[in-house]
Coordinates of C-alpha atoms and ligand atoms in Angstrom, one line a residue:
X1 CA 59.4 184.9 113.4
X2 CA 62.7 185.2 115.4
X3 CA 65.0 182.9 116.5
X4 CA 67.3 182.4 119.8
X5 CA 70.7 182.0 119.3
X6 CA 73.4 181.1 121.7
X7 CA 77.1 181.3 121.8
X8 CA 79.1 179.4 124.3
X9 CA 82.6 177.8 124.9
X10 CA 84.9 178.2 127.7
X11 CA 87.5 181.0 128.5
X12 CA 89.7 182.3 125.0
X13 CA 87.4 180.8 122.6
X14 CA 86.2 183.5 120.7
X15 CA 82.6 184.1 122.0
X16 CA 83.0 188.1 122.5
X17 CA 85.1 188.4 119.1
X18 CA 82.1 186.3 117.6
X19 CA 79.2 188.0 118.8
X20 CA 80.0 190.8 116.9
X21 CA 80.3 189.4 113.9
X22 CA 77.1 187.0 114.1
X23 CA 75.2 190.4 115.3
X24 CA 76.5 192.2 112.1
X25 CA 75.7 189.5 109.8
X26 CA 72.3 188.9 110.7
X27 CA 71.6 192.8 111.0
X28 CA 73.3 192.5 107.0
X29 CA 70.4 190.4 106.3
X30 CA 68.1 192.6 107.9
X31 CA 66.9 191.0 110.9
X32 CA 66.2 193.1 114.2
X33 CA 68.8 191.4 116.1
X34 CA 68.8 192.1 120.0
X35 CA 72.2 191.2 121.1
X36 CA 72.7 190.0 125.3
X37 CA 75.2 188.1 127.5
X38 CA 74.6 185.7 130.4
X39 CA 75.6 186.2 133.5
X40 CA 73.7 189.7 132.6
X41 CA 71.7 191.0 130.4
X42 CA 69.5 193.9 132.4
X43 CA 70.4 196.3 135.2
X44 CA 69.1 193.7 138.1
X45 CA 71.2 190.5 136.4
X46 CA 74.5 192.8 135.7
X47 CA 74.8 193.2 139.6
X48 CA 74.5 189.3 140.2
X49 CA 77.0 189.0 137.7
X50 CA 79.0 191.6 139.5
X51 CA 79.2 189.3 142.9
X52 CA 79.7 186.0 140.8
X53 CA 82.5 187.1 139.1
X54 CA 84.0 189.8 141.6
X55 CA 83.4 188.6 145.1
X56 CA 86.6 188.7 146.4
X57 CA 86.4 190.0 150.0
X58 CA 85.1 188.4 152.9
X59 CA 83.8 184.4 152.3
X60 CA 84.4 182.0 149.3
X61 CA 80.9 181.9 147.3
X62 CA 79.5 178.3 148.1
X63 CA 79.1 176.4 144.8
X64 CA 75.4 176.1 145.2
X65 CA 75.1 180.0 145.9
X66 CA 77.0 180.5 142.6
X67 CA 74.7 178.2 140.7
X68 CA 71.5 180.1 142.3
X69 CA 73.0 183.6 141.9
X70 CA 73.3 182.4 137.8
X71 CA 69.7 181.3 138.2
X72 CA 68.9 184.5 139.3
X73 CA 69.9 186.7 137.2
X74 CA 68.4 183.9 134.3
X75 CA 65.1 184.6 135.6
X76 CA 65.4 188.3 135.4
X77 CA 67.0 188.2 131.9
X78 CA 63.8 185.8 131.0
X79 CA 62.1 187.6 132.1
X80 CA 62.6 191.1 130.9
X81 CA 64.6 190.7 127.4
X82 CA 64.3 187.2 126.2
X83 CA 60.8 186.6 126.2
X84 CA 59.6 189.6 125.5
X85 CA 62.4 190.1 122.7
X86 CA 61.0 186.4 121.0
X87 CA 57.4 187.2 121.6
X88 CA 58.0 190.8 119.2
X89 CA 59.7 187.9 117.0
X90 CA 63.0 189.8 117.1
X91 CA 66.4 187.5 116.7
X92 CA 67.8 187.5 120.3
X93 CA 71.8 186.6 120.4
X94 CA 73.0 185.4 124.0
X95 CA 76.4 185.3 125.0
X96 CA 75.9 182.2 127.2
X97 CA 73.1 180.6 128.4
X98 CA 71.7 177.1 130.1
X99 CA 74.3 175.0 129.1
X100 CA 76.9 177.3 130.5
X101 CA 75.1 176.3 134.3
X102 CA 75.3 172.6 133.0
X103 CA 79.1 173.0 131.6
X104 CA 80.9 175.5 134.7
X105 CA 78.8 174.1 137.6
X106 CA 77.6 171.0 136.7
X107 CA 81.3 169.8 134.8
X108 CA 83.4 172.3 136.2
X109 CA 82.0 172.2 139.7
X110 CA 80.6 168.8 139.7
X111 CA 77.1 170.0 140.9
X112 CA 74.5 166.8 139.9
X113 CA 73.0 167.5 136.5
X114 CA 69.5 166.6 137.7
X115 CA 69.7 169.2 140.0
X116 CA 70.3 171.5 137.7
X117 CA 67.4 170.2 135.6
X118 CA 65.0 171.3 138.5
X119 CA 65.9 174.9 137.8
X120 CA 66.4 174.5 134.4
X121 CA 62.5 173.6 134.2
X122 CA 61.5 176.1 137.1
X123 CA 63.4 179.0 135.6
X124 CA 62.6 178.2 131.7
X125 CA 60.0 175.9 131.4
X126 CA 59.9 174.8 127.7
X127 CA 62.3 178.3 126.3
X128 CA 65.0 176.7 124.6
X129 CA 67.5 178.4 122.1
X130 CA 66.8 177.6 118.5
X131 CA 70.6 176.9 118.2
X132 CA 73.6 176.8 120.2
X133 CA 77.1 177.6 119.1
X134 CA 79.8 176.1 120.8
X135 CA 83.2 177.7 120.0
X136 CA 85.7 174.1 120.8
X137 CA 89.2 174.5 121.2
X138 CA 91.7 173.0 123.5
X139 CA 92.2 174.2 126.7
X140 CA 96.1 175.5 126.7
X141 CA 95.3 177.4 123.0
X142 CA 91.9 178.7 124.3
X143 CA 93.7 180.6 127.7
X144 CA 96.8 181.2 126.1
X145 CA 94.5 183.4 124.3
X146 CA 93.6 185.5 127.5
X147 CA 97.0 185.0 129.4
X148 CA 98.4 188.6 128.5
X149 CA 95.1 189.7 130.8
X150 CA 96.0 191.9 134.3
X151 CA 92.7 191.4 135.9
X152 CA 91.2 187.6 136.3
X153 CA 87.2 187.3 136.9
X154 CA 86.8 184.4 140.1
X155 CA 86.0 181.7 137.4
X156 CA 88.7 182.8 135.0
X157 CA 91.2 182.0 138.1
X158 CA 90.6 178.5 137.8
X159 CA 93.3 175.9 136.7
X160 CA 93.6 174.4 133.3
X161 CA 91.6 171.0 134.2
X162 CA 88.4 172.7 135.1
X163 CA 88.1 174.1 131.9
X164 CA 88.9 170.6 130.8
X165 CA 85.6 169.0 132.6
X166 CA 84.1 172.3 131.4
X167 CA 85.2 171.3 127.6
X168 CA 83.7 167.9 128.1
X169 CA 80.9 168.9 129.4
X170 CA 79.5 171.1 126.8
X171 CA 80.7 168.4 124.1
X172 CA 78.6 165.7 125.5
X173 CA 75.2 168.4 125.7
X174 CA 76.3 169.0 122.0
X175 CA 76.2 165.3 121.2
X176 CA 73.1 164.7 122.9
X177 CA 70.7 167.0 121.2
X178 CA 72.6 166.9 117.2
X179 CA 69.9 168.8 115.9
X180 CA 70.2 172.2 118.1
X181 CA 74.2 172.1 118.5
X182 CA 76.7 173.5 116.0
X183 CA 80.3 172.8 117.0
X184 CA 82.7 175.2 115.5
X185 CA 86.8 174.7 115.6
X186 CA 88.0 177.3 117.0
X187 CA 91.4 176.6 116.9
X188 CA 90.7 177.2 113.2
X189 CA 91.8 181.3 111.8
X190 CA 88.7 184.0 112.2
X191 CA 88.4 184.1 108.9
X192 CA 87.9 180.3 108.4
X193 CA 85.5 180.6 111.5
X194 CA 83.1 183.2 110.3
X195 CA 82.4 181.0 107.3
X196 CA 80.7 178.4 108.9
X197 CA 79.1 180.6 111.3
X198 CA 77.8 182.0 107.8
X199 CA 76.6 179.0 107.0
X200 CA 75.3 177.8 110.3
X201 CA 72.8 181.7 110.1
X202 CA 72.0 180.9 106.8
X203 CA 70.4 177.5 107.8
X204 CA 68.4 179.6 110.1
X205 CA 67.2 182.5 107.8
X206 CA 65.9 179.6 105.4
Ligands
Z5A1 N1 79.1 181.4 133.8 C1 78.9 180.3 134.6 O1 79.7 179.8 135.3 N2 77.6 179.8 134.6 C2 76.6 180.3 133.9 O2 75.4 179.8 133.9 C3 76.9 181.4 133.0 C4 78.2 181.9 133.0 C5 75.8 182.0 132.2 C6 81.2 184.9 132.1 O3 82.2 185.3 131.5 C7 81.6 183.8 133.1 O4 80.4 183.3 133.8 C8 82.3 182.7 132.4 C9 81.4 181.5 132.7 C10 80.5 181.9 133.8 N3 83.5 182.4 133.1 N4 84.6 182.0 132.6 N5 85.6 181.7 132.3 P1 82.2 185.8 130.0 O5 81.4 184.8 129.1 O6 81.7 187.2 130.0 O7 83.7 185.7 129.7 P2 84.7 184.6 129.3 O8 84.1 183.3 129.1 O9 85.7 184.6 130.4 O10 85.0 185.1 127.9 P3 86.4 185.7 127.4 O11 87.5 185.4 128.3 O12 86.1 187.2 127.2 O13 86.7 184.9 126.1 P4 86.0 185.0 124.7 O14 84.9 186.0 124.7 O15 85.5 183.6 124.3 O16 87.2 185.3 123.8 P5 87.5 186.7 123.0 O17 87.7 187.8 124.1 O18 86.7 186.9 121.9 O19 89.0 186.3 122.5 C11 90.1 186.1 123.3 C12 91.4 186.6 122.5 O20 91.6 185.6 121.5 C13 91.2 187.9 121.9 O21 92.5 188.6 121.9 C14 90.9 187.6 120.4 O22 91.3 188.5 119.5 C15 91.7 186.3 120.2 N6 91.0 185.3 119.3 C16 89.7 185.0 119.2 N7 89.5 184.1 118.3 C17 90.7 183.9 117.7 C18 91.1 183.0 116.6 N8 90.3 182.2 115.9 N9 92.4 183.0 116.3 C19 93.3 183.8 117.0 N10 93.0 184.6 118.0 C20 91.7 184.6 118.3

């Protein structure tokens, strides 16, 4: 039987530099592992996360459009790799999922949680991850990580105190639901890091 795993924190965290090594670990243990990313995912859900993150041109994107567009590209992803990756009982790895709709518009935007709960329960029903892994760090370590970057995505252009409300929120999802979050301090070395991911797979595989 597979498992759903998802990685999450804001900006400079670690999540891409992580998904590698959770993907490697659990292929170690040999697992089929099917590794994915939110916004994203398949061809349809790349291009909506193409004009979330790189509309620049004409028209700000409204903050309800950007939570739809997220939706949308959800309910492709769903669709065409999560549920049928679980259903073959394969271990599915997300970089991002619900929560980050919850943490960037809901905290970061301020769009109403209970609206977001409608989608939330249109989109997925019942599907949620068997664990989520939120990389934590503070804000000013966690983008001085990415400063040294030429090219800024639209969210990554936002100021330091949305990825506060960001922070927050994804701390208070954590503490709400104990049993399906793992906090991880990333502020803490790699090395130091990958150890209790470790530990956090290994409760999994049991
Ligand atoms: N989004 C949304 O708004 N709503 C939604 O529903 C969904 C998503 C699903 C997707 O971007 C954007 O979509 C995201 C939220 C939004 N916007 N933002 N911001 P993404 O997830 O693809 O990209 P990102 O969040 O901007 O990730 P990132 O900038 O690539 O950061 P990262 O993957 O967490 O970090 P990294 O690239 O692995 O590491 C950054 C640097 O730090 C790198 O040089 C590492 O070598 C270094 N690093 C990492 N860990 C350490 C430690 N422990 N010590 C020292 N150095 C470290």
């Amino acid at each position: 039987m597979g498992k759903f795993i998802v990685l999450e924190g804001i900006e400079g965290v670690g999540k891409t530099t992580n998904m590698e090594f959770i993907c490697q670990y659990l292929s170690g243990k040999h697992l089929d592992v099917v590794r994915t990313r939110e916004p994203g995912g398949t061809v349809l859900s790349e291009k909506i996360r193409d004009i979330v993150l790189h509309t620049k041109d004409t028209e700000p994107l409204a903050v309800d459009a950007e939570l739809l567009l997220m939706f949308a590209a959800r309910a492709q992803h769903v669709a065409e790799v999560i549920i049928p990756a679980l259903t073959q009982g394969r271990w599915l790895v997300s970089d991002r999922f619900i929560d980050a709709s919850y943490a960037y518009q809901g905290g970061g935007r301020g769009i109403a949680y209970d609206r977001i709960a409608i989608l939330e329960h249109w989109v997925l029903n019942n599907l949620k991850p068997d664990r989520v892994i939120i990389l934590d760090a503070p804000v000013e370590l966690a983008l001085s990580r990415t400063r040294h970057r030429k090219v800024k995505d639209r969210i990554e252009q936002e100021q330091a105190d949305f990825f506060t409300r960001v922070r927050e929120a994804y701390l208070q999802r954590a503490q709400v639901d104990p049993a399906r979050y793992r906090i991880v301090d990333a502020a803490k070395p790699l090395s130091h890091i990958q150890e209790q991911l470790s530990t956090i797979l290994d409760e999994l595989i049991k």
